[in-house]
DNA sequence: TTAATAGTGTCTCTGAGACACTATGTG
DNA sequence: CACATAGTGTCTCAGAGACACTATTAA
């Protein structure tokens, strides 16, 4: 890869001087990382995968899985690589969220982080119980799409202290998926292959943070054309079993 | 600023080895830039500010104004600085859009670009006519929020060849503002202080790429509470003059 | 049989589209 | 005056909420 920018003479010395001032090699370069908000929806609510930091800074705090971007690696590939390396996941919904670049966000050095979020069904993450990845429940202290940092709580309801600006990243992720939920089939990504309409509604309510009208939700989802009846029903539920549906076209990256 | 990461001994050598592999200093670092899609809405449609590249690569092509991010400068500040330096603008709507990081997007060296978009009313940009900044009309070859690169045309309708991946950046900007238009008062940012409802509808139609129902648009806008009647009317229009409105709370960054 | 939730049918209310009509400038 | 667009009133239609009612399983 060519690292040094060719500098042909230009007729305009002012323009030349201006461009010289913006030569990339004249700048100290930041590190660029990806951080991943790996989200899932258990019966308990919206959960996120976290790793406990073993080192300073923020030793003992909880952080989103992340990694640095290779010099010949695209941002999307870096995110997919981290997802595979840290959570063993591939072919799940993965989308770039926002870039965080406050100078002091990492006290060691300048790190610009391109945040991604992944939506995964809980079954695919079950084998991580007790492993490197821990799951925290997301608690959103604001309404609607106001935005702002969120809180994360552990299995016993205790608050988990998040490292760096990861509470802001998670807040942005919640805001994004709340917005997307209205017009895209994003909820399916958080459920197993087959699911009942009630479970899908649970996911939507979990993400949005408020209850939805059952009748209207059913109608809207069935009318959307995104659901396919499997012909099977749930069982062992202590009441009339619901029809199981699948997402008509499960998209993945 | 601390550039070298402290490496305290940890009890877990495997973890230590793992983290060593991700030491930022072990990686060649990319350059990080901001690129700005400065958008305005003239009577001709949605327009974008471009600079003609005086150098290789892509010499003679048209590019979005941009600049490298300083090592102690946040992304937002870098974007605001470029906006001020290249377009003389401050206090306009400016929002981060997306980060573009394909390894080959700049043939000189690895440059990751954090794209921003700004919405500016045409009056503030009028003095740029004939200067460094040229304006091109955006033509969107896709419907709704499909997404994809857009085309840009010059004053005589000729196609302008864009540099790097800037057609993709502009496509993403159009997609974003189309989505935002439905639920945020984003259209005001593209108009002068006082404007008629018809002009606001023109802006919405320009952005969305399709005509809107006049009655419904009026009702929706007036019901939104975001408009304030100025009490004045337009004049010299050859028909009944329309009431002039202003945005109730003109937000800016 | 009872408890509990799935699923259907229908009424109402609200907002968007359609359209007819009136209002008020310029030429 | 004619013309063009601003602005109002009202009808209809589609989707969401509300609610009553029936269906089907486990215990």
Coordinates of C-alpha atoms (C1' of nucleotides) in Angstrom, one line a residue:
Chain A
X1 CA 0.0 0.0 0.0
X2 CA 1.2 3.4 -0.9
X3 CA 1.8 5.2 2.4
X4 CA 3.4 8.5 1.2
X5 CA 1.2 10.9 -0.7
X6 CA 2.6 12.1 -4.0
X7 CA 2.9 15.8 -4.1
X8 CA 2.9 17.1 -7.7
X9 CA 3.5 20.8 -8.2
X10 CA 0.2 22.7 -8.6
X11 CA -0.2 26.1 -10.2
X12 CA -1.7 27.6 -7.1
X13 CA 0.8 28.1 -4.3
X14 CA -2.0 29.1 -1.8
X15 CA -3.9 25.9 -2.5
X16 CA -0.6 23.9 -2.2
X17 CA 0.2 25.4 1.1
X18 CA -3.4 24.7 2.3
X19 CA -3.2 21.1 1.3
X20 CA 0.2 20.7 2.9
X21 CA -1.3 21.7 6.2
X22 CA -3.7 18.8 5.8
X23 CA -1.2 16.2 4.7
X24 CA -2.2 13.1 6.6
X25 CA 1.5 12.3 7.5
X26 CA 1.8 15.7 9.1
X27 CA -0.8 14.6 11.7
X28 CA -0.3 12.3 14.5
X29 CA -2.8 9.5 13.8
X30 CA -5.4 8.2 16.2
X31 CA -6.0 4.5 16.7
X32 CA -9.3 3.3 15.3
X33 CA -11.3 0.6 17.0
X34 CA -14.7 -1.1 16.7
X35 CA -16.9 -1.7 19.7
X36 CA -19.8 -4.0 19.6
X37 CA -23.2 -3.8 21.3
X38 CA -24.3 -7.4 21.1
X39 CA -27.9 -7.3 22.0
X40 CA -30.4 -10.0 22.7
X41 CA -33.9 -10.2 24.3
X42 CA -34.4 -12.7 27.1
X43 CA -37.5 -13.0 29.1
X44 CA -36.0 -10.5 31.4
X45 CA -35.6 -7.7 28.9
X46 CA -33.0 -6.3 26.6
X47 CA -29.6 -7.7 27.4
X48 CA -26.1 -6.8 26.2
X49 CA -22.9 -8.9 26.1
X50 CA -20.1 -7.5 28.2
X51 CA -16.5 -8.4 29.1
X52 CA -14.9 -7.5 32.5
X53 CA -11.8 -5.4 32.1
X54 CA -8.8 -7.2 33.5
X55 CA -6.5 -4.1 33.3
X56 CA -6.4 -0.4 33.9
X57 CA -7.8 1.8 32.9
X58 CA -11.3 1.0 34.2
X59 CA -10.1 -2.3 35.6
X60 CA -13.0 -4.3 36.9
X61 CA -15.5 -2.4 35.0
X62 CA -17.6 -3.8 32.2
X63 CA -16.9 -3.1 28.6
X64 CA -18.4 -3.8 25.2
X65 CA -16.3 -6.4 23.2
X66 CA -14.1 -4.5 20.8
X67 CA -10.8 -4.6 18.9
X68 CA -8.6 -2.4 16.7
X69 CA -9.2 -2.1 13.0
X70 CA -6.5 -3.6 10.8
X71 CA -4.7 -1.3 8.4
X72 CA -6.1 -3.3 5.4
X73 CA -9.4 -4.2 6.9
X74 CA -12.7 -2.5 6.3
X75 CA -14.8 -1.3 9.3
X76 CA -17.5 -3.9 8.6
X77 CA -15.0 -6.7 8.4
X78 CA -13.3 -5.6 11.6
X79 CA -16.7 -5.7 13.4
X80 CA -17.5 -9.1 11.9
X81 CA -14.1 -10.4 13.0
X82 CA -14.6 -9.2 16.6
X83 CA -18.1 -10.7 16.6
X84 CA -16.7 -14.0 15.6
X85 CA -13.6 -13.9 17.8
X86 CA -15.3 -12.8 21.0
X87 CA -18.8 -14.2 20.7
X88 CA -18.3 -17.0 18.2
X89 CA -21.1 -15.5 16.0
X90 CA -21.4 -15.2 12.3
X91 CA -24.3 -14.5 10.0
X92 CA -26.1 -12.3 12.5
X93 CA -27.6 -8.8 12.0
X94 CA -24.8 -6.4 12.3
X95 CA -25.0 -2.7 11.5
X96 CA -22.8 0.3 12.0
X97 CA -24.1 2.6 14.7
X98 CA -22.1 5.8 15.3
X99 CA -18.5 6.9 15.7
X100 CA -17.2 8.1 19.1
X101 CA -14.2 10.2 19.1
X102 CA -14.0 12.5 22.1
X103 CA -10.2 13.0 22.8
X104 CA -10.3 11.8 26.4
X105 CA -12.6 8.8 26.0
X106 CA -9.7 6.4 26.4
X107 CA -7.1 7.8 28.8
X108 CA -4.2 5.8 27.3
X109 CA -4.1 7.2 23.8
X110 CA -6.4 8.7 21.2
X111 CA -8.8 6.0 20.2
X112 CA -11.7 6.7 17.8
X113 CA -14.2 3.9 18.1
X114 CA -16.7 3.0 15.4
X115 CA -19.6 1.4 17.3
X116 CA -21.6 -1.4 15.8
X117 CA -24.6 -3.2 17.1
X118 CA -25.6 -6.8 16.6
X119 CA -28.9 -8.5 17.2
X120 CA -28.8 -12.1 18.2
X121 CA -31.4 -14.6 19.3
X122 CA -30.8 -15.8 22.9
X123 CA -30.4 -19.5 21.8
X124 CA -27.2 -18.6 19.9
X125 CA -25.8 -17.0 23.0
X126 CA -26.8 -19.6 25.5
X127 CA -23.5 -21.4 25.5
X128 CA -21.8 -18.3 26.7
X129 CA -23.4 -18.5 30.2
X130 CA -20.5 -18.4 32.7
X131 CA -17.9 -17.8 30.0
X132 CA -15.9 -14.7 29.0
X133 CA -19.0 -12.9 28.0
X134 CA -21.4 -11.9 30.7
X135 CA -24.9 -10.5 30.0
X136 CA -26.4 -7.4 31.6
X137 CA -29.9 -6.1 31.4
X138 CA -30.3 -2.7 29.9
X139 CA -32.4 -0.2 31.8
X140 CA -33.3 2.9 29.9
X141 CA -33.8 6.0 32.1
X142 CA -35.4 8.1 29.3
X143 CA -38.6 7.9 27.3
X144 CA -39.2 7.4 23.6
X145 CA -36.2 8.5 21.5
X146 CA -34.9 11.1 23.8
X147 CA -31.4 9.6 23.9
X148 CA -28.7 9.5 26.5
X149 CA -26.7 6.9 28.4
X150 CA -28.4 3.8 29.8
X151 CA -27.8 1.8 32.9
X152 CA -26.9 -1.9 32.9
X153 CA -27.7 -4.3 35.7
X154 CA -26.4 -7.8 36.5
X155 CA -28.2 -11.0 37.3
X156 CA -28.9 -9.9 40.9
X157 CA -30.2 -6.5 39.8
X158 CA -26.9 -4.8 40.9
X159 CA -25.7 -1.9 38.7
X160 CA -22.8 -2.7 36.5
X161 CA -20.2 0.0 36.1
X162 CA -19.4 0.4 32.4
X163 CA -16.0 1.4 31.1
X164 CA -15.2 4.4 28.9
X165 CA -18.2 5.9 27.1
X166 CA -19.9 2.5 26.6
X167 CA -23.1 3.7 28.4
X168 CA -23.4 6.3 25.7
X169 CA -22.8 3.8 22.9
X170 CA -25.5 1.5 24.4
X171 CA -27.9 4.5 24.7
X172 CA -27.3 5.3 21.0
X173 CA -28.0 1.6 20.1
X174 CA -31.3 1.7 22.0
X175 CA -32.3 4.9 20.4
X176 CA -31.4 3.5 16.9
X177 CA -33.3 0.2 17.3
X178 CA -36.3 2.0 18.8
X179 CA -36.4 4.2 15.7
X180 CA -35.9 1.2 13.3
X181 CA -38.6 -0.9 14.9
X182 CA -41.3 1.2 13.4
X183 CA -40.5 0.6 9.8
X184 CA -38.2 -2.4 9.6
X185 CA -38.4 -6.1 10.6
X186 CA -35.7 -5.7 13.2
X187 CA -37.4 -7.6 16.0
X188 CA -37.1 -11.0 14.4
X189 CA -33.4 -10.9 14.7
X190 CA -33.7 -11.1 18.5
X191 CA -35.8 -14.3 18.5
X192 CA -35.2 -17.9 17.7
X193 CA -36.2 -19.2 14.2
X194 CA -39.8 -19.9 15.2
X195 CA -41.7 -17.8 17.6
X196 CA -45.2 -16.8 18.7
X197 CA -46.7 -13.4 18.1
X198 CA -46.8 -12.9 21.8
X199 CA -43.0 -13.4 22.0
X200 CA -42.5 -10.9 19.2
X201 CA -44.7 -8.4 20.9
X202 CA -42.6 -9.0 24.1
X203 CA -39.5 -8.1 22.2
X204 CA -41.0 -4.9 20.8
X205 CA -42.3 -3.9 24.2
X206 CA -38.9 -4.6 25.7
X207 CA -37.2 -2.5 23.1
X208 CA -39.7 0.4 23.2
X209 CA -40.0 0.4 26.9
X210 CA -43.8 0.6 26.9
X211 CA -46.7 -1.8 26.4
X212 CA -48.3 -2.2 23.0
X213 CA -51.9 -2.9 22.0
X214 CA -52.2 -6.6 21.4
X215 CA -54.9 -6.5 18.7
X216 CA -53.2 -3.8 16.7
X217 CA -49.8 -5.4 17.0
X218 CA -51.2 -8.7 15.6
X219 CA -52.9 -7.1 12.7
X220 CA -49.9 -4.9 11.8
X221 CA -47.5 -7.8 11.9
X222 CA -49.7 -10.2 10.0
X223 CA -50.5 -7.5 7.4
X224 CA -46.8 -6.7 7.0
X225 CA -46.2 -9.9 5.0
X226 CA -43.0 -10.5 6.9
X227 CA -44.3 -13.4 8.8
X228 CA -44.9 -17.0 7.7
X229 CA -46.9 -19.5 9.7
X230 CA -45.0 -22.6 10.3
X231 CA -48.1 -24.7 10.8
X232 CA -46.8 -25.8 14.2
X233 CA -47.9 -24.7 17.6
X234 CA -46.2 -24.2 20.9
X235 CA -46.8 -26.8 23.6
X236 CA -46.7 -27.4 27.4
X237 CA -47.9 -23.9 28.0
X238 CA -50.9 -24.3 30.3
X239 CA -53.3 -22.5 28.0
X240 CA -54.3 -22.5 24.4
X241 CA -51.0 -22.9 22.4
X242 CA -50.1 -20.2 19.9
X243 CA -49.2 -20.6 16.3
X244 CA -45.5 -20.5 15.6
X245 CA -44.3 -18.1 12.9
X246 CA -41.0 -17.5 11.2
X247 CA -39.5 -14.5 9.6
X248 CA -40.3 -14.7 5.9
X249 CA -36.8 -13.7 4.8
X250 CA -34.2 -13.8 7.5
X251 CA -31.6 -11.3 6.4
X252 CA -28.1 -11.4 7.7
X253 CA -24.8 -9.8 7.0
Chain B
X1 CA -1.4 13.1 26.2
X2 CA -0.2 9.7 27.2
X3 CA 0.7 7.9 24.0
X4 CA 2.2 4.7 25.4
X5 CA -0.1 2.4 27.1
X6 CA 1.0 1.3 30.5
X7 CA 1.3 -2.5 30.8
X8 CA 1.0 -3.6 34.4
X9 CA 1.6 -7.3 35.1
X10 CA -1.6 -9.3 35.3
X11 CA -2.2 -12.6 36.9
X12 CA -3.5 -14.2 33.8
X13 CA -0.8 -14.7 31.1
X14 CA -3.3 -15.9 28.5
X15 CA -5.3 -12.7 28.9
X16 CA -2.1 -10.7 28.8
X17 CA -1.1 -12.3 25.6
X18 CA -4.5 -11.7 24.1
X19 CA -4.4 -8.0 25.0
X20 CA -0.9 -7.6 23.7
X21 CA -2.1 -8.7 20.3
X22 CA -4.5 -5.8 20.4
X23 CA -2.0 -3.2 21.6
X24 CA -2.8 -0.1 19.5
X25 CA 0.8 0.7 19.0
X26 CA 1.3 -2.7 17.4
X27 CA -1.0 -1.6 14.6
X28 CA -0.3 0.7 11.8
X29 CA -2.7 3.5 12.3
X30 CA -5.1 4.9 9.7
X31 CA -5.6 8.5 9.0
X32 CA -9.0 9.8 10.1
X33 CA -10.8 12.5 8.2
X34 CA -14.2 14.2 8.2
X35 CA -16.1 14.8 5.0
X36 CA -19.0 17.2 4.9
X37 CA -22.2 17.0 2.8
X38 CA -23.3 20.6 2.9
X39 CA -26.8 20.6 1.6
X40 CA -29.2 23.3 0.7
X41 CA -32.5 23.5 -1.2
X42 CA -32.7 26.0 -4.0
X43 CA -35.7 26.3 -6.3
X44 CA -33.9 23.8 -8.5
X45 CA -33.8 21.0 -6.0
X46 CA -31.5 19.6 -3.4
X47 CA -27.9 20.9 -3.8
X48 CA -24.6 20.1 -2.4
X49 CA -21.4 22.1 -2.0
X50 CA -18.4 20.6 -3.8
X51 CA -14.7 21.5 -4.3
X52 CA -12.9 20.6 -7.5
X53 CA -9.8 18.5 -6.8
X54 CA -6.7 20.2 -7.9
X55 CA -4.5 17.2 -7.4
X56 CA -4.2 13.5 -8.0
X57 CA -5.8 11.2 -7.2
X58 CA -9.1 12.1 -8.9
X59 CA -7.7 15.3 -10.1
X60 CA -10.5 17.4 -11.7
X61 CA -13.2 15.5 -10.0
X62 CA -15.6 17.0 -7.5
X63 CA -15.3 16.2 -3.8
X64 CA -17.0 17.0 -0.6
X65 CA -15.1 19.5 1.6
X66 CA -13.2 17.6 4.2
X67 CA -10.1 17.6 6.4
X68 CA -8.2 15.5 8.8
X69 CA -9.1 15.1 12.4
X70 CA -6.6 16.6 14.8
X71 CA -5.1 14.3 17.5
X72 CA -6.7 16.3 20.3
X73 CA -9.9 17.3 18.4
X74 CA -13.3 15.6 18.7
X75 CA -15.0 14.4 15.6
X76 CA -17.8 17.0 16.0
X77 CA -15.2 19.8 16.4
X78 CA -13.3 18.7 13.4
X79 CA -16.5 18.8 11.3
X80 CA -17.4 22.2 12.7
X81 CA -13.9 23.5 11.9
X82 CA -14.1 22.3 8.3
X83 CA -17.5 23.8 7.9
X84 CA -16.2 27.2 9.1
X85 CA -13.0 27.0 7.2
X86 CA -14.3 25.9 3.9
X87 CA -17.8 27.4 3.8
X88 CA -17.6 30.2 6.4
X89 CA -20.5 28.7 8.2
X90 CA -21.2 28.4 11.9
X91 CA -24.3 27.7 13.9
X92 CA -25.9 25.5 11.3
X93 CA -27.5 22.1 11.6
X94 CA -24.6 19.6 11.6
X95 CA -24.9 15.9 12.4
X96 CA -22.7 12.8 12.1
X97 CA -23.8 10.6 9.3
X98 CA -21.7 7.4 8.9
X99 CA -18.1 6.3 8.8
X100 CA -16.6 5.1 5.6
X101 CA -13.6 2.9 5.9
X102 CA -13.1 0.6 2.9
X103 CA -9.3 0.1 2.6
X104 CA -9.0 1.2 -1.0
X105 CA -11.3 4.2 -0.8
X106 CA -8.3 6.6 -1.0
X107 CA -5.5 5.2 -3.1
X108 CA -2.8 7.2 -1.3
X109 CA -3.1 5.8 2.2
X110 CA -5.6 4.3 4.5
X111 CA -8.1 7.0 5.3
X112 CA -11.2 6.4 7.4
X113 CA -13.7 9.2 6.9
X114 CA -16.4 10.1 9.3
X115 CA -19.0 11.8 7.2
X116 CA -21.2 14.6 8.5
X117 CA -24.0 16.4 6.8
X118 CA -25.0 20.1 7.3
X119 CA -28.3 21.7 6.4
X120 CA -28.0 25.3 5.4
X121 CA -30.5 27.8 3.9
X122 CA -29.6 29.1 0.5
X123 CA -29.2 32.7 1.6
X124 CA -26.3 31.8 3.8
X125 CA -24.5 30.2 0.9
X126 CA -25.3 32.8 -1.8
X127 CA -22.0 34.6 -1.4
X128 CA -20.2 31.5 -2.5
X129 CA -21.4 31.7 -6.0
X130 CA -18.3 31.6 -8.3
X131 CA -16.0 30.9 -5.3
X132 CA -14.1 27.9 -4.2
X133 CA -17.3 26.1 -3.4
X134 CA -19.5 25.0 -6.3
X135 CA -23.0 23.7 -6.1
X136 CA -24.3 20.6 -7.7
X137 CA -27.9 19.4 -8.0
X138 CA -28.4 15.9 -6.5
X139 CA -30.3 13.4 -8.6
X140 CA -31.5 10.3 -6.7
X141 CA -31.8 7.3 -8.9
X142 CA -33.7 5.2 -6.3
X143 CA -37.0 5.4 -4.7
X144 CA -37.9 5.9 -1.0
X145 CA -35.2 4.9 1.4
X146 CA -33.7 2.2 -0.8
X147 CA -30.3 3.7 -0.6
X148 CA -27.3 3.7 -2.9
X149 CA -25.1 6.3 -4.6
X150 CA -26.6 9.4 -6.1
X151 CA -25.7 11.5 -9.2
X152 CA -24.8 15.1 -9.1
X153 CA -25.3 17.6 -12.0
X154 CA -23.9 21.0 -12.6
X155 CA -25.6 24.2 -13.6
X156 CA -25.9 23.1 -17.2
X157 CA -27.3 19.7 -16.3
X158 CA -24.0 18.0 -17.0
X159 CA -23.0 15.1 -14.8
X160 CA -20.3 15.9 -12.3
X161 CA -17.8 13.1 -11.6
X162 CA -17.4 12.7 -7.9
X163 CA -14.1 11.7 -6.2
X164 CA -13.6 8.7 -4.0
X165 CA -16.7 7.2 -2.5
X166 CA -18.4 10.6 -2.2
X167 CA -21.4 9.5 -4.3
X168 CA -22.1 6.9 -1.6
X169 CA -21.7 9.4 1.2
X170 CA -24.2 11.7 -0.5
X171 CA -26.6 8.7 -1.0
X172 CA -26.4 7.9 2.6
X173 CA -27.1 11.6 3.5
X174 CA -30.2 11.6 1.3
X175 CA -31.4 8.4 2.8
X176 CA -30.9 9.8 6.3
X177 CA -32.7 13.0 5.8
X178 CA -35.6 11.3 4.0
X179 CA -36.0 9.2 7.1
X180 CA -35.7 12.1 9.5
X181 CA -38.1 14.2 7.6
X182 CA -41.1 12.2 8.9
X183 CA -40.6 12.8 12.5
X184 CA -38.2 15.7 13.0
X185 CA -38.4 19.4 12.0
X186 CA -35.4 19.0 9.7
X187 CA -36.9 20.9 6.7
X188 CA -36.7 24.3 8.4
X189 CA -32.9 24.2 8.4
X190 CA -32.9 24.4 4.6
X191 CA -35.0 27.6 4.4
X192 CA -34.5 31.3 5.3
X193 CA -35.8 32.6 8.6
X194 CA -39.3 33.3 7.3
X195 CA -40.9 31.1 4.7
X196 CA -44.3 30.2 3.4
X197 CA -45.9 26.8 3.8
X198 CA -45.6 26.3 0.1
X199 CA -41.8 26.7 0.2
X200 CA -41.6 24.3 3.1
X201 CA -43.6 21.8 1.1
X202 CA -41.3 22.3 -1.9
X203 CA -38.3 21.4 0.4
X204 CA -40.0 18.3 1.6
X205 CA -40.9 17.2 -1.9
X206 CA -37.4 17.9 -3.1
X207 CA -35.9 15.8 -0.4
X208 CA -38.4 13.0 -0.7
X209 CA -38.4 13.0 -4.4
X210 CA -42.2 12.8 -4.8
X211 CA -45.1 15.2 -4.5
X212 CA -47.1 15.6 -1.3
X213 CA -50.7 16.3 -0.6
X214 CA -51.1 20.0 0.0
X215 CA -54.0 19.9 2.4
X216 CA -52.5 17.1 4.5
X217 CA -49.1 18.8 4.6
X218 CA -50.6 22.1 5.8
X219 CA -52.6 20.4 8.5
X220 CA -49.7 18.3 9.7
X221 CA -47.3 21.2 9.8
X222 CA -49.7 23.6 11.6
X223 CA -50.7 20.9 14.0
X224 CA -47.0 20.0 14.8
X225 CA -46.6 23.2 16.9
X226 CA -43.3 23.8 15.3
X227 CA -44.4 26.8 13.2
X228 CA -45.0 30.3 14.3
X229 CA -46.9 32.8 12.2
X230 CA -44.9 36.0 11.7
X231 CA -48.0 38.0 10.9
X232 CA -46.4 39.1 7.7
X233 CA -47.1 38.0 4.2
X234 CA -45.1 37.6 1.0
X235 CA -45.5 40.2 -1.7
X236 CA -45.0 40.7 -5.4
X237 CA -46.3 37.3 -6.2
X238 CA -49.0 37.7 -8.7
X239 CA -51.6 36.0 -6.6
X240 CA -52.9 36.0 -3.1
X241 CA -49.8 36.3 -0.8
X242 CA -49.2 33.6 1.7
X243 CA -48.6 34.0 5.4
X244 CA -44.9 33.9 6.4
X245 CA -44.0 31.4 9.1
X246 CA -40.9 30.9 11.2
X247 CA -39.6 27.8 12.9
X248 CA -40.7 28.0 16.6
X249 CA -37.3 27.0 18.0
X250 CA -34.5 27.1 15.5
X251 CA -32.0 24.5 16.9
X252 CA -28.4 24.6 15.9
X253 CA -25.1 23.0 16.9
Chain C
dT1 C1' -64.1 -27.8 35.3
dT2 C1' -61.1 -23.9 35.7
dA3 C1' -57.4 -20.9 34.5
dA4 C1' -55.0 -18.7 31.2
dT5 C1' -53.9 -17.1 27.0
dA6 C1' -54.8 -17.4 21.6
dG7 C1' -57.4 -15.7 18.2
dT8 C1' -61.8 -13.3 15.8
dG9 C1' -65.4 -9.8 14.9
dT10 C1' -66.8 -5.3 15.2
dC11 C1' -67.4 -0.5 16.7
dT12 C1' -65.3 3.9 17.2
dC13 C1' -61.9 7.5 16.7
dT14 C1' -58.3 9.8 14.3
dG15 C1' -55.5 11.3 10.6
dA16 C1' -54.7 11.4 5.5
dG17 C1' -56.4 12.2 0.9
dA18 C1' -59.8 14.3 -2.1
dC19 C1' -62.3 18.0 -3.5
dA20 C1' -65.3 21.9 -3.6
dC21 C1' -65.4 26.4 -2.3
dT22 C1' -64.0 31.1 -0.8
dA23 C1' -60.1 34.8 -0.2
dT24 C1' -56.9 38.1 -1.9
dG25 C1' -53.0 39.5 -4.2
dT26 C1' -51.0 41.2 -9.4
dG27 C1' -51.7 42.6 -14.1
Chain D
dC1 C1' -62.0 42.2 -14.7
dA2 C1' -59.2 37.5 -15.1
dC3 C1' -55.8 34.7 -13.2
dA4 C1' -53.2 32.2 -9.9
dT5 C1' -52.3 30.6 -5.6
dA6 C1' -53.7 30.8 -0.4
dG7 C1' -56.5 29.0 2.8
dT8 C1' -61.2 26.7 4.7
dG9 C1' -64.8 23.1 5.3
dT10 C1' -66.3 18.7 4.8
dC11 C1' -66.7 13.9 3.1
dT12 C1' -64.5 9.4 2.8
dC13 C1' -61.4 5.8 3.7
dA14 C1' -57.8 3.2 6.3
dG15 C1' -55.5 2.0 10.3
dA16 C1' -55.2 1.9 15.6
dG17 C1' -57.4 1.2 20.0
dA18 C1' -61.0 -0.9 22.6
dC19 C1' -63.7 -4.6 23.8
dA20 C1' -66.7 -8.5 23.7
dC21 C1' -66.7 -13.0 22.4
dT22 C1' -65.1 -17.8 21.2
dA23 C1' -61.2 -21.5 21.0
dT24 C1' -57.9 -24.6 23.0
dT25 C1' -54.6 -26.3 25.9
dA26 C1' -52.7 -28.0 30.9
dA27 C1' -53.8 -29.0 35.4

